[in-house]
Coordinates of C-alpha atoms in Angstrom, one line a residue:
Chain A
M1212 CA -23.3 26.7 -9.2
L1213 CA -22.2 26.4 -5.6
K1214 CA -24.1 28.2 -2.9
V1215 CA -23.1 28.2 0.8
E1216 CA -25.6 29.6 3.3
N1217 CA -25.0 30.3 7.0
L1218 CA -22.3 27.6 7.2
Q1219 CA -21.1 26.9 10.8
V1220 CA -18.2 24.5 11.6
S1221 CA -16.6 24.0 15.0
Y1222 CA -13.7 21.9 16.2
G1223 CA -14.7 20.7 19.6
G1224 CA -15.7 23.9 21.4
I1225 CA -13.9 26.3 19.0
E1226 CA -16.0 27.8 16.3
A1227 CA -14.0 28.0 13.1
L1228 CA -16.8 29.2 10.9
K1229 CA -19.5 31.4 12.5
G1230 CA -22.1 31.3 9.7
I1231 CA -20.7 32.3 6.3
S1232 CA -22.6 32.7 3.1
F1233 CA -21.3 33.0 -0.4
E1234 CA -21.9 32.0 -4.0
V1235 CA -19.8 30.7 -6.8
P1236 CA -21.4 31.3 -10.2
T1237 CA -20.8 28.9 -13.1
G1238 CA -17.7 29.6 -15.2
K1239 CA -16.2 32.3 -12.9
I1240 CA -13.1 32.5 -10.7
V1241 CA -14.1 33.3 -7.1
T1242 CA -11.6 33.9 -4.4
L1243 CA -11.7 33.9 -0.6
I1244 CA -8.9 36.0 0.9
G1245 CA -7.9 36.5 4.6
A1246 CA -5.2 36.1 7.2
N1247 CA -4.2 32.8 8.9
G1248 CA -6.9 31.4 11.1
A1249 CA -9.7 33.2 9.2
G1250 CA -11.4 29.9 8.4
K1251 CA -10.5 29.7 4.7
T1252 CA -9.1 26.2 4.7
T1253 CA -12.0 25.0 6.9
T1254 CA -14.4 26.3 4.4
L1255 CA -12.9 24.3 1.5
R1256 CA -12.5 21.2 3.6
T1257 CA -16.1 21.4 4.6
I1258 CA -17.3 21.8 1.1
S1259 CA -15.2 18.8 -0.1
G1260 CA -16.6 16.6 2.7
L1261 CA -13.5 16.1 4.8
I1262 CA -15.1 17.9 7.7
K1263 CA -18.8 17.7 8.7
P1264 CA -20.6 21.1 9.2
K1265 CA -22.5 21.9 12.4
N1266 CA -25.1 23.9 10.7
G1267 CA -25.9 25.6 7.4
A1268 CA -26.5 24.5 3.8
I1269 CA -24.2 23.8 0.9
T1270 CA -25.9 23.3 -2.4
F1271 CA -24.2 22.3 -5.6
E1272 CA -26.2 22.5 -8.9
D1273 CA -29.4 22.8 -6.8
V1274 CA -28.6 19.6 -4.8
S1275 CA -27.7 19.7 -1.1
I1276 CA -24.3 18.2 -0.5
A1277 CA -23.7 19.3 3.1
G1278 CA -22.5 16.3 5.2
N1279 CA -22.0 14.0 2.2
D1280 CA -18.8 12.0 2.3
A1281 CA -15.8 13.0 0.3
A1282 CA -16.1 10.3 -2.4
A1283 CA -19.7 11.3 -3.2
I1284 CA -18.7 15.0 -3.5
V1285 CA -15.8 14.2 -5.8
G1286 CA -18.2 12.1 -7.8
R1287 CA -20.5 15.1 -8.2
G1288 CA -17.7 17.1 -9.8
I1289 CA -16.0 19.1 -7.0
T1290 CA -12.3 18.4 -6.4
L1291 CA -9.9 20.0 -4.0
V1292 CA -6.2 20.8 -4.5
P1293 CA -5.2 20.6 -0.9
E1294 CA -3.0 23.1 1.0
G1295 CA 0.7 22.2 0.8
R1296 CA 0.1 20.2 -2.4
R1297 CA 0.0 16.8 -0.7
I1298 CA 1.0 14.8 -3.8
F1299 CA 1.8 11.1 -3.2
P1300 CA 5.6 11.2 -2.8
D1301 CA 6.3 7.5 -3.4
M1302 CA 4.2 7.1 -6.5
T1303 CA 5.2 8.2 -10.0
V1304 CA 3.8 11.3 -11.7
L1305 CA 1.6 9.2 -13.9
E1306 CA 0.3 7.2 -11.0
N1307 CA -0.5 10.4 -9.1
L1308 CA -2.5 11.5 -12.1
R1309 CA -4.3 8.2 -12.3
I1310 CA -5.3 8.4 -8.7
G1311 CA -6.9 11.7 -9.4
A1312 CA -9.3 9.9 -11.7
Y1313 CA -9.9 7.1 -9.2
L1314 CA -13.7 7.4 -9.3
R1315 CA -13.9 7.4 -13.1
K1316 CA -14.4 4.2 -15.0
D1317 CA -13.8 5.5 -18.5
K1318 CA -10.6 5.7 -20.5
L1319 CA -8.1 8.2 -19.3
D1320 CA -5.6 8.6 -22.2
N1321 CA -7.2 11.8 -23.5
D1322 CA -7.3 13.4 -20.0
I1323 CA -3.7 12.5 -19.3
E1324 CA -2.7 14.1 -22.6
R1325 CA -4.8 17.2 -21.7
V1326 CA -3.0 17.6 -18.4
Y1327 CA 0.4 17.0 -20.1
A1328 CA -0.5 19.7 -22.6
L1329 CA -1.2 22.1 -19.8
F1330 CA 2.0 21.1 -17.9
P1331 CA 4.6 19.9 -20.4
R1332 CA 7.1 19.6 -17.6
L1333 CA 5.1 16.8 -16.0
K1334 CA 5.2 14.8 -19.2
E1335 CA 9.0 14.9 -19.1
R1336 CA 8.9 13.7 -15.5
S1337 CA 6.2 11.1 -16.1
W1338 CA 8.1 8.2 -14.6
Q1339 CA 9.7 10.1 -11.7
L1340 CA 8.5 9.7 -8.2
G1341 CA 6.3 12.6 -7.0
G1342 CA 8.5 13.3 -4.0
T1343 CA 11.5 14.1 -6.3
L1344 CA 9.8 17.0 -8.0
S1345 CA 10.5 20.6 -7.1
G1346 CA 7.9 22.6 -5.2
G1347 CA 6.5 24.3 -8.3
E1348 CA 6.3 21.0 -10.2
Q1349 CA 4.6 19.4 -7.3
Q1350 CA 2.0 22.2 -7.3
M1351 CA 1.5 21.6 -11.1
L1352 CA 1.1 17.9 -10.3
A1353 CA -1.5 18.7 -7.6
V1354 CA -3.5 20.8 -10.0
G1355 CA -3.2 18.2 -12.8
R1356 CA -4.2 15.4 -10.4
A1357 CA -7.3 17.3 -9.5
L1358 CA -8.2 18.0 -13.1
M1359 CA -8.0 14.3 -13.8
A1360 CA -11.3 13.9 -12.0
N1361 CA -12.8 16.1 -14.7
P1362 CA -14.3 18.5 -12.2
K1363 CA -16.9 21.2 -12.8
L1364 CA -15.7 23.1 -9.8
L1365 CA -12.0 23.1 -8.9
M1366 CA -11.2 24.3 -5.4
M1367 CA -7.6 25.4 -4.7
D1368 CA -6.1 26.0 -1.2
E1369 CA -3.2 28.4 -1.4
P1370 CA -1.6 27.3 -4.6
S1371 CA 1.1 30.0 -4.2
L1372 CA 2.3 28.7 -0.8
G1373 CA 6.1 28.6 -0.6
L1374 CA 6.7 29.2 -4.3
A1375 CA 8.9 31.7 -6.0
P1376 CA 7.1 34.7 -7.5
I1377 CA 7.8 33.6 -11.1
I1378 CA 6.3 30.2 -10.5
V1379 CA 3.3 31.8 -8.7
R1380 CA 2.7 33.8 -11.9
E1381 CA 2.9 30.6 -14.0
I1382 CA 0.5 28.8 -11.7
F1383 CA -2.0 31.7 -11.9
D1384 CA -1.7 31.7 -15.7
I1385 CA -2.7 28.1 -15.7
I1386 CA -5.6 28.7 -13.3
R1387 CA -6.9 31.3 -15.9
E1388 CA -6.3 28.8 -18.7
V1389 CA -8.2 26.0 -16.9
N1390 CA -11.0 28.4 -16.2
K1391 CA -11.2 29.3 -19.9
Q1392 CA -11.6 25.6 -20.7
G1393 CA -14.8 25.7 -18.7
V1394 CA -13.9 24.8 -15.2
T1395 CA -15.3 27.0 -12.4
V1396 CA -12.6 27.9 -9.8
L1397 CA -12.9 28.6 -6.1
L1398 CA -9.5 29.9 -4.9
I1399 CA -8.2 30.6 -1.4
E1400 CA -5.2 32.8 -1.1
Q1401 CA -3.0 34.8 1.3
N1402 CA -1.4 36.3 -1.7
A1403 CA -4.3 38.7 -2.0
N1404 CA -2.7 40.8 -4.7
M1405 CA -2.4 37.9 -7.2
A1406 CA -5.7 36.4 -6.2
L1407 CA -7.7 39.7 -6.6
K1408 CA -6.1 40.3 -10.0
T1409 CA -7.2 36.9 -11.2
A1410 CA -10.6 36.6 -9.7
D1411 CA -13.9 37.8 -11.0
Y1412 CA -15.4 38.1 -7.6
A1413 CA -13.8 38.1 -4.1
Y1414 CA -14.8 37.6 -0.5
V1415 CA -12.7 38.8 2.5
M1416 CA -12.8 36.5 5.6
E1417 CA -11.9 37.4 9.1
T1418 CA -12.1 35.1 12.1
G1419 CA -14.8 32.9 10.8
R1420 CA -16.9 35.6 9.1
I1421 CA -17.1 37.1 5.7
T1422 CA -16.6 40.8 6.2
R1423 CA -16.5 42.2 2.7
S1424 CA -17.1 41.2 -0.9
G1425 CA -16.9 42.7 -4.3
S1426 CA -15.4 42.3 -7.7
G1427 CA -11.6 41.6 -7.8
N1428 CA -10.8 45.1 -9.1
E1429 CA -13.1 46.8 -6.6
L1430 CA -11.3 45.2 -3.7
L1431 CA -7.9 45.7 -5.2
N1432 CA -8.5 49.5 -5.2
D1433 CA -10.2 49.6 -1.8
P1434 CA -8.0 51.6 0.7
T1435 CA -8.8 49.4 3.8
I1436 CA -8.2 46.2 1.9
K1437 CA -5.0 47.7 0.6
E1438 CA -3.8 48.5 4.0
A1439 CA -4.8 45.2 5.6
Y1440 CA -3.8 42.7 2.9
L1441 CA -1.8 44.2 0.1
G1442 CA 0.8 46.5 1.8
T1443 CA 1.8 49.3 -0.5
M1444 CA 1.4 48.4 -4.1
N1445 CA 4.9 49.6 -5.0
E1446 CA 6.5 47.0 -2.8
E1447 CA 4.7 44.2 -4.5
E1448 CA 5.5 45.1 -8.0
Chain B
M1282 CA 4.5 5.1 -32.5
N1283 CA 6.4 5.4 -29.3
N1284 CA 3.5 4.0 -27.5
I1285 CA 3.4 0.8 -29.6
K1286 CA 7.1 0.2 -29.1
H1287 CA 6.7 0.8 -25.3
R1288 CA 3.8 -1.7 -25.2
R1289 CA 5.8 -4.3 -27.1
Q1290 CA 8.8 -3.9 -24.8
K1291 CA 6.5 -4.3 -21.8
R1292 CA 5.1 -7.5 -23.2
I1293 CA 8.5 -8.9 -23.7
L1294 CA 9.5 -8.1 -20.2
T1295 CA 6.4 -9.8 -18.8
I1296 CA 7.3 -12.9 -20.8
V1297 CA 10.8 -12.9 -19.5
N1298 CA 9.6 -12.4 -15.9
A1299 CA 7.2 -15.3 -16.3
A1300 CA 10.0 -17.5 -17.7
L1301 CA 12.2 -16.6 -14.7
V1302 CA 9.5 -17.7 -12.3
L1303 CA 8.8 -20.9 -14.3
A1304 CA 12.6 -21.7 -14.3
I1305 CA 12.6 -21.6 -10.5
F1306 CA 9.6 -24.0 -10.3
V1307 CA 11.3 -26.4 -12.8
A1308 CA 14.5 -26.2 -10.8
V1309 CA 12.6 -27.1 -7.6
F1310 CA 10.9 -30.0 -9.3
I1311 CA 14.2 -31.4 -10.7
A1312 CA 16.0 -30.9 -7.4
E1313 CA 13.3 -32.8 -5.6
Q1314 CA 13.7 -35.8 -7.9
V1315 CA 17.5 -35.9 -7.9
L1316 CA 18.6 -34.9 -4.4
P1317 CA 18.1 -37.0 -1.3
Q1318 CA 14.9 -36.1 0.5
T1319 CA 16.7 -35.6 3.8
S1320 CA 18.6 -32.6 2.4
M1321 CA 18.2 -29.4 4.4
L1322 CA 17.5 -27.6 1.1
F1323 CA 13.9 -29.0 1.1
V1324 CA 13.2 -27.7 4.7
V1325 CA 14.3 -24.3 3.5
L1326 CA 12.3 -24.4 0.3
K1327 CA 9.1 -25.6 2.0
K1328 CA 9.2 -23.3 5.0
G1329 CA 10.6 -20.5 2.9
S1330 CA 7.8 -20.6 0.4
I1331 CA 5.2 -20.6 3.2
Y1332 CA 6.9 -17.7 5.0
A1333 CA 7.2 -15.9 1.6
L1334 CA 3.4 -16.0 1.2
I1335 CA 2.8 -14.8 4.8
A1336 CA 5.4 -12.1 4.5
V1337 CA 3.9 -10.8 1.2
S1338 CA 0.5 -10.8 2.8
M1339 CA 1.9 -8.7 5.7
N1340 CA 3.7 -6.4 3.2
L1341 CA 0.4 -5.8 1.5
L1342 CA -0.8 -4.3 4.7
N1343 CA 2.3 -2.8 6.3
G1344 CA 4.3 -1.9 3.1
F1345 CA 1.6 -1.0 0.6
T1346 CA -1.3 0.3 2.6
G1347 CA 0.7 1.7 5.5
L1348 CA -1.3 0.0 8.2
F1349 CA 1.0 -1.2 11.0
S1350 CA -0.7 -4.4 11.9
L1351 CA 0.8 -7.2 14.1
G1352 CA -2.0 -9.7 14.0
Q1353 CA -0.5 -12.1 11.5
A1354 CA 0.1 -15.0 13.9
G1355 CA -3.6 -14.8 14.9
F1356 CA -4.8 -15.1 11.4
M1357 CA -2.4 -17.9 10.7
L1358 CA -3.7 -19.7 13.8
I1359 CA -7.3 -19.5 12.5
G1360 CA -6.2 -20.8 9.1
A1361 CA -4.2 -23.7 10.6
Y1362 CA -7.0 -24.8 12.8
V1363 CA -9.7 -24.6 10.2
Y1364 CA -7.5 -26.6 7.8
G1365 CA -6.8 -29.2 10.5
I1366 CA -10.3 -29.5 11.9
F1367 CA -11.9 -30.2 8.5
T1368 CA -9.2 -32.5 7.0
I1369 CA -8.4 -35.1 9.7
P1370 CA -9.6 -38.4 8.2
E1371 CA -12.6 -39.9 10.1
E1372 CA -10.6 -43.0 11.1
F1373 CA -8.1 -41.0 13.0
R1374 CA -10.5 -38.7 14.8
Q1375 CA -11.0 -41.0 17.7
S1376 CA -7.3 -41.1 18.5
V1377 CA -6.7 -37.3 17.9
Y1378 CA -9.7 -36.1 19.9
Q1379 CA -9.1 -38.8 22.6
Y1380 CA -10.1 -36.5 25.5
F1381 CA -13.2 -35.2 23.7
D1382 CA -14.8 -38.4 22.7
G1383 CA -13.8 -38.2 19.0
G1384 CA -14.7 -34.6 18.6
L1385 CA -17.8 -32.9 17.3
I1386 CA -17.1 -32.8 13.6
H1387 CA -17.4 -36.0 11.6
F1388 CA -16.8 -35.1 8.0
T1389 CA -13.8 -34.0 5.9
V1390 CA -13.5 -31.7 2.9
P1391 CA -10.9 -31.9 0.1
I1392 CA -7.6 -30.2 0.7
V1393 CA -8.1 -27.4 -1.8
I1394 CA -11.5 -26.5 -0.3
A1395 CA -10.0 -26.7 3.2
L1396 CA -7.3 -24.2 2.2
V1397 CA -9.9 -21.7 0.9
M1398 CA -12.0 -22.2 4.0
A1399 CA -8.9 -21.5 6.1
G1400 CA -8.3 -18.2 4.3
A1401 CA -12.0 -17.3 4.4
A1402 CA -12.3 -17.9 8.1
A1403 CA -9.3 -15.7 8.8
A1404 CA -10.8 -13.1 6.4
I1405 CA -14.2 -13.1 8.2
F1406 CA -12.5 -12.7 11.5
A1407 CA -10.5 -9.8 10.1
A1408 CA -13.7 -8.1 8.8
L1409 CA -15.2 -8.4 12.2
I1410 CA -12.3 -6.9 14.2
G1411 CA -11.6 -4.4 11.3
L1412 CA -14.7 -2.4 12.2
P1413 CA -13.3 -1.2 15.6
V1414 CA -9.6 -1.7 15.0
L1415 CA -9.0 0.1 11.7
R1416 CA -10.1 3.4 13.2
L1417 CA -6.8 3.4 15.1
K1418 CA -3.6 4.6 13.6
S1419 CA 0.1 3.3 13.6
D1420 CA 1.2 2.1 17.0
Y1421 CA -2.2 1.9 18.4
L1422 CA -3.4 -0.3 15.5
A1423 CA -0.3 -2.5 16.1
I1424 CA -1.2 -3.0 19.8
A1425 CA -4.8 -3.7 19.1
T1426 CA -4.1 -6.3 16.4
L1427 CA -1.4 -7.9 18.6
G1428 CA -3.9 -8.1 21.4
F1429 CA -6.5 -9.8 19.2
A1430 CA -3.9 -12.4 18.1
E1431 CA -3.1 -13.2 21.8
I1432 CA -6.8 -13.5 22.7
L1433 CA -7.2 -16.0 19.8
R1434 CA -4.3 -18.0 21.1
A1435 CA -5.8 -18.3 24.5
L1436 CA -9.3 -18.8 23.1
F1437 CA -8.4 -21.8 21.0
Q1438 CA -7.0 -23.7 24.0
W1439 CA -10.2 -23.2 26.0
K1440 CA -11.6 -26.5 27.2
I1441 CA -15.3 -25.7 26.4
I1442 CA -14.7 -25.5 22.7
G1443 CA -12.4 -28.6 22.9
P1444 CA -14.7 -30.9 20.9
V1445 CA -13.9 -28.7 17.9
T1446 CA -10.3 -27.4 18.6
N1447 CA -9.1 -30.3 20.8
G1448 CA -8.3 -27.8 23.5
S1449 CA -4.7 -27.5 24.4
N1450 CA -3.9 -30.9 22.8
L1451 CA -2.3 -31.3 19.4
L1452 CA -4.3 -31.6 16.2
R1453 CA -2.5 -34.1 13.9
K1454 CA -2.9 -36.8 11.3
F1455 CA -4.3 -34.4 8.7
P1456 CA -2.9 -34.6 5.2
N1457 CA 0.6 -33.1 4.9
F1458 CA 3.0 -32.3 2.1
N1459 CA 4.3 -35.9 1.9
D1460 CA 0.8 -37.1 0.9
F1461 CA 1.3 -35.3 -2.4
N1462 CA 4.1 -37.6 -3.4
I1463 CA 2.9 -40.1 -6.0
K1464 CA 3.5 -43.7 -5.0
N1465 CA 3.3 -46.9 -6.9
A1466 CA 1.5 -50.0 -5.7
D1467 CA 4.3 -51.1 -3.5
G1468 CA 4.3 -47.8 -1.6
Q1469 CA 7.5 -46.6 -3.2
V1470 CA 7.5 -43.0 -4.2
V1471 CA 7.8 -42.6 -8.0
L1472 CA 7.4 -38.8 -8.2
Y1473 CA 8.2 -36.4 -5.4
L1474 CA 5.9 -33.3 -5.2
S1475 CA 6.1 -32.5 -1.5
T1476 CA 8.2 -29.3 -2.1
L1477 CA 6.6 -28.3 -5.4
V1478 CA 3.1 -28.2 -4.0
P1479 CA 3.7 -25.5 -1.3
F1480 CA 5.7 -23.6 -4.0
I1481 CA 2.7 -23.7 -6.3
V1482 CA 0.1 -22.7 -3.7
A1483 CA 2.3 -19.9 -2.4
G1484 CA 3.2 -18.8 -5.9
V1485 CA -0.5 -18.6 -7.0
C1486 CA -1.4 -16.7 -3.9
I1487 CA 1.5 -14.2 -4.3
L1488 CA 0.6 -13.8 -8.0
L1489 CA -3.0 -12.8 -6.9
I1490 CA -1.6 -10.3 -4.4
V1491 CA 0.7 -8.8 -7.1
L1492 CA -2.2 -8.5 -9.5
L1493 CA -4.2 -6.7 -6.8
I1494 CA -1.3 -4.3 -6.1
R1495 CA -1.0 -3.5 -9.7
S1496 CA -4.7 -2.8 -10.1
S1497 CA -6.4 0.5 -9.4
Y1498 CA -7.1 -0.8 -5.9
G1499 CA -3.4 -1.2 -5.3
R1500 CA -2.9 2.3 -6.4
A1501 CA -5.5 3.5 -3.9
F1502 CA -3.8 1.5 -1.2
R1503 CA -0.5 3.2 -1.9
A1504 CA -2.2 6.6 -2.0
I1505 CA -3.5 6.0 1.5
R1506 CA 0.0 5.0 2.6
D1507 CA 1.5 8.2 1.1
D1508 CA -1.1 10.7 2.3
E1509 CA -4.5 9.8 3.8
I1510 CA -6.0 13.2 3.5
A1511 CA -5.0 13.7 -0.1
A1512 CA -6.3 10.2 -0.9
E1513 CA -9.6 11.0 0.7
A1514 CA -9.8 14.3 -1.2
M1515 CA -9.3 12.3 -4.5
G1516 CA -12.4 10.3 -3.6
V1517 CA -10.7 7.2 -2.1
N1518 CA -13.0 5.9 0.6
L1519 CA -10.4 5.4 3.4
F1520 CA -12.3 2.9 5.6
K1521 CA -13.5 0.8 2.7
H1522 CA -10.0 0.4 1.3
K1523 CA -8.3 -0.2 4.6
Q1524 CA -10.9 -2.8 5.4
L1525 CA -10.3 -4.4 2.0
A1526 CA -6.5 -4.6 2.4
F1527 CA -6.9 -5.9 5.9
V1528 CA -9.4 -8.7 4.9
I1529 CA -7.3 -9.7 1.9
S1530 CA -4.1 -9.8 3.8
S1531 CA -5.7 -11.9 6.5
F1532 CA -7.1 -14.3 3.9
F1533 CA -3.6 -15.1 2.6
A1534 CA -2.2 -15.2 6.2
G1535 CA -4.9 -17.8 6.9
V1536 CA -3.9 -19.9 3.8
G1537 CA -0.3 -19.5 4.9
G1538 CA -1.2 -20.7 8.4
A1539 CA -2.8 -23.8 6.8
L1540 CA 0.3 -24.5 4.8
L1541 CA 2.5 -24.1 7.9
A1542 CA 0.3 -26.7 9.6
M1543 CA 0.8 -29.1 6.7
Y1544 CA 4.6 -28.5 7.0
Q1545 CA 4.7 -29.0 10.7
M1546 CA 2.2 -32.0 10.6
A1547 CA 0.8 -30.9 13.9
I1548 CA -1.1 -27.8 15.2
Q1549 CA -1.1 -26.3 18.6
A1550 CA -2.4 -22.8 19.4
N1551 CA 0.5 -22.1 21.8
A1552 CA 3.0 -22.1 18.9
F1553 CA 1.4 -19.1 17.2
T1554 CA 3.1 -16.6 19.5
S1555 CA 3.7 -12.9 18.8
A1556 CA 7.3 -13.9 18.3
M1557 CA 6.1 -15.6 15.1
T1558 CA 4.6 -12.3 13.9
Y1559 CA 7.9 -10.5 14.7
E1560 CA 9.9 -13.0 12.6
I1561 CA 7.6 -12.2 9.7
L1562 CA 7.8 -8.5 10.3
L1563 CA 11.6 -8.8 10.4
I1564 CA 11.5 -10.6 7.0
V1565 CA 9.3 -7.8 5.6
V1566 CA 11.5 -5.0 6.8
I1567 CA 14.7 -6.7 5.8
G1568 CA 13.3 -7.6 2.4
G1569 CA 12.0 -4.0 2.0
L1570 CA 8.7 -2.5 2.9
G1571 CA 6.7 -2.2 -0.3
S1572 CA 8.7 -4.9 -2.3
V1573 CA 7.1 -8.3 -3.0
T1574 CA 10.3 -9.8 -4.3
G1575 CA 12.1 -8.4 -1.3
S1576 CA 9.7 -10.3 1.0
C1577 CA 10.3 -13.5 -1.0
F1578 CA 14.1 -13.2 -0.9
G1579 CA 13.9 -12.2 2.7
S1580 CA 11.9 -15.3 3.6
F1581 CA 14.3 -17.8 2.0
L1582 CA 17.4 -16.0 3.3
F1583 CA 15.9 -15.9 6.8
I1584 CA 14.8 -19.5 6.9
A1585 CA 18.1 -20.7 5.2
A1586 CA 20.2 -18.8 7.7
S1587 CA 18.3 -19.8 10.8
E1588 CA 17.5 -23.4 9.9
W1589 CA 20.5 -24.4 7.9
W1590 CA 23.6 -22.3 7.3
L1591 CA 24.1 -21.2 10.9
R1592 CA 23.2 -24.5 12.5
G1593 CA 26.9 -25.3 13.0
L1594 CA 27.3 -22.4 15.4
D1595 CA 25.1 -24.3 17.8
S1596 CA 26.7 -27.7 17.4
G1597 CA 30.4 -27.2 17.6
A1598 CA 31.7 -27.0 14.1
F1599 CA 31.1 -24.1 11.7
L1600 CA 32.8 -23.6 8.3
G1601 CA 35.4 -26.2 9.2
I1602 CA 36.3 -24.5 12.5
N1603 CA 36.0 -26.9 15.4
A1604 CA 35.4 -24.9 18.6
P1605 CA 32.9 -26.7 20.8
G1606 CA 33.7 -24.3 23.6
V1607 CA 32.4 -21.2 21.7
F1608 CA 29.9 -22.8 19.3
R1609 CA 27.4 -23.9 21.8
A1610 CA 23.6 -23.9 21.9
G1611 CA 22.4 -20.3 21.5
F1612 CA 25.5 -18.9 19.8
R1613 CA 23.7 -19.1 16.5
K1614 CA 21.2 -16.5 17.7
V1615 CA 24.0 -14.1 18.7
V1616 CA 25.6 -14.3 15.2
F1617 CA 22.2 -14.0 13.5
A1618 CA 21.3 -10.8 15.4
V1619 CA 24.7 -9.3 14.4
I1620 CA 24.1 -10.2 10.8
I1621 CA 20.6 -8.6 10.9
M1622 CA 22.0 -5.5 12.4
A1623 CA 24.7 -5.3 9.7
V1624 CA 22.0 -5.7 7.0
V1625 CA 19.9 -3.0 8.4
L1626 CA 22.9 -0.7 8.7
F1627 CA 24.0 -1.2 5.1
Y1628 CA 20.5 -1.5 3.5
R1629 CA 18.6 1.2 5.3
K1630 CA 15.4 0.5 3.3
G1631 CA 15.8 -3.3 3.3
I1632 CA 17.5 -5.4 0.7
M1633 CA 15.2 -4.4 -2.2
G1634 CA 14.0 -1.0 -0.9
D1635 CA 10.6 -0.5 -2.4
S1636 CA 11.6 -1.6 -5.9
E1637 CA 11.1 -5.0 -7.4
F1638 CA 13.5 -7.6 -8.8
S1639 CA 12.4 -8.1 -12.4
A1640 CA 13.6 -8.5 -16.0
K1641 CA 13.3 -4.7 -16.5
R1642 CA 15.6 -4.0 -13.6
I1643 CA 18.2 -6.5 -14.8
A1644 CA 18.0 -5.1 -18.4
E1645 CA 18.5 -1.6 -17.0
R1646 CA 21.4 -2.6 -14.9
F1647 CA 23.1 -4.2 -17.9
R1648 CA 22.4 -1.2 -20.1
R1649 CA 23.9 1.1 -17.5
I1650 CA 27.1 -1.0 -17.2
F1651 CA 27.4 -1.1 -20.9
M1652 CA 26.8 2.6 -21.3
K1653 CA 29.4 3.4 -18.7
R1654 CA 32.0 1.2 -20.4
K1655 CA 31.1 2.8 -23.7
S1656 CA 31.5 6.3 -22.4
K1657 CA 34.7 5.4 -20.7
I1658 CA 36.1 4.0 -24.0
E1659 CA 35.0 7.2 -25.7
A1660 CA 36.7 9.3 -23.0
V1661 CA 39.9 7.3 -23.4
D1662 CA 39.7 7.7 -27.2
S1663 CA 39.2 11.4 -27.0
I1664 CA 42.3 11.7 -24.7
D1665 CA 44.3 9.6 -27.1
N1666 CA 43.3 11.9 -30.0

């Protein structure tokens, strides 16, 4: 579905991505894991058109989208759940959801119901301002808002950031649920344990390069990965 | 089921809101027929309604889209001049443009068309400077727009374009609000409309802005204000929407400028100073950034206080206190500044915050008071038992 080849991005003189290639097959959950500064967020922001690439190709459903502007890419069916949630604090929950569907011209009632079915808590808070929600609810709102665009590919930038373990589990359950409903997911995580358990396929990023790849389980049991990203498993459980 | 009830409730509230607005217009109409024309009330109502329109247009930009622009006086200037230039009757042109041989333009357009032209000219200028200026953020945007407004002020007084703008001389003798009063054959006024007309024009313009704010465009504007990056990630084209808000805001500032010219009966570029922009910014902030009704209340309060209620502080007697030694010219401004400081201290987010005054709010307020009383009675009952 999405194919990234030899993607290079730099900020001024600093090279953030030094030519990465990976693929996201239709209907799967793919994750990019890595430490801070590995270039994960840059990758997602480049795919969604917020940053222009220096070099390389991005093809989505056999069409090149590298360098397109953000609105065009959302229109093609790729939406981003940005890092740190970034919901609109002074707008109500419902308005936040409606903004997610900004480029759509059709009726939204069914989609709003669909999002409320996924997140019943948002329905209760429908008239509340986004900024008054708790962190976990804001993350749910961010995911719901992205789903309102009716995406084929949902990209999530660290959905577990700053959330309690029990909420993180809830969020990952929902990611699986969304995936079951037919949405392909590209997930970025520092919480490698949770991400690898959820993902069908995973890539490991280090300082702007992809250094390893494999199925989620494969990497989960790999001793070097264990040491670098997972710590000892006992601690996590 | 619930949905239908909700919708019906919404419709009733809309009707009540419309009725409230209509009642205000009727009250203005009646007051104008009954009270003496020299009453200060009409100064406040006329100027207040014009400032309300300009404040709401500025709020669209600063409060709803989050663009800190200070170019309002410049756009008003364009609107005022375009209105004046195209409505001065031919027979007066020779005397108005006395230093420029009767001027260059020798035709007039109807007042309504002149108002639209005033807005359109301001909007076109905004579209032109929007290209470079809207790439800037916050303070830098404010400085750039302020700069453009000052350039306009100087430009319009330039001698070379004098045949059109009358240089640094006054433009006058164009139709003003008093021309809307309906007179009989003897020249006596039978129906006063000079206050109702600015009310209606400003009201229609503000209604258009409110409809825009409530549309999906308005939602996109507020999304940009809240978080630009998230808005962009949702597919909102940042530049296009900022440009749209800027152009529309300028359009209504231009119309407001034309109305102000009608009110003042004379136009001179030098009067459209940055101080005028600050006055409007003050109204917007005190009324509440992001509240249309706040801007409207703010305008009338501001104009009433500065033009009417506090006048006595400058002329010796205030609230029955006679103290010519203290209440001298300029004292009004001191008191006014203190009042503004007090308002800002007690209402941190302006009088209305970012909410609106509406039938729904009143209904909720009443319901809350009622509920509180009810629960208090119940509490007392339970103690008694």
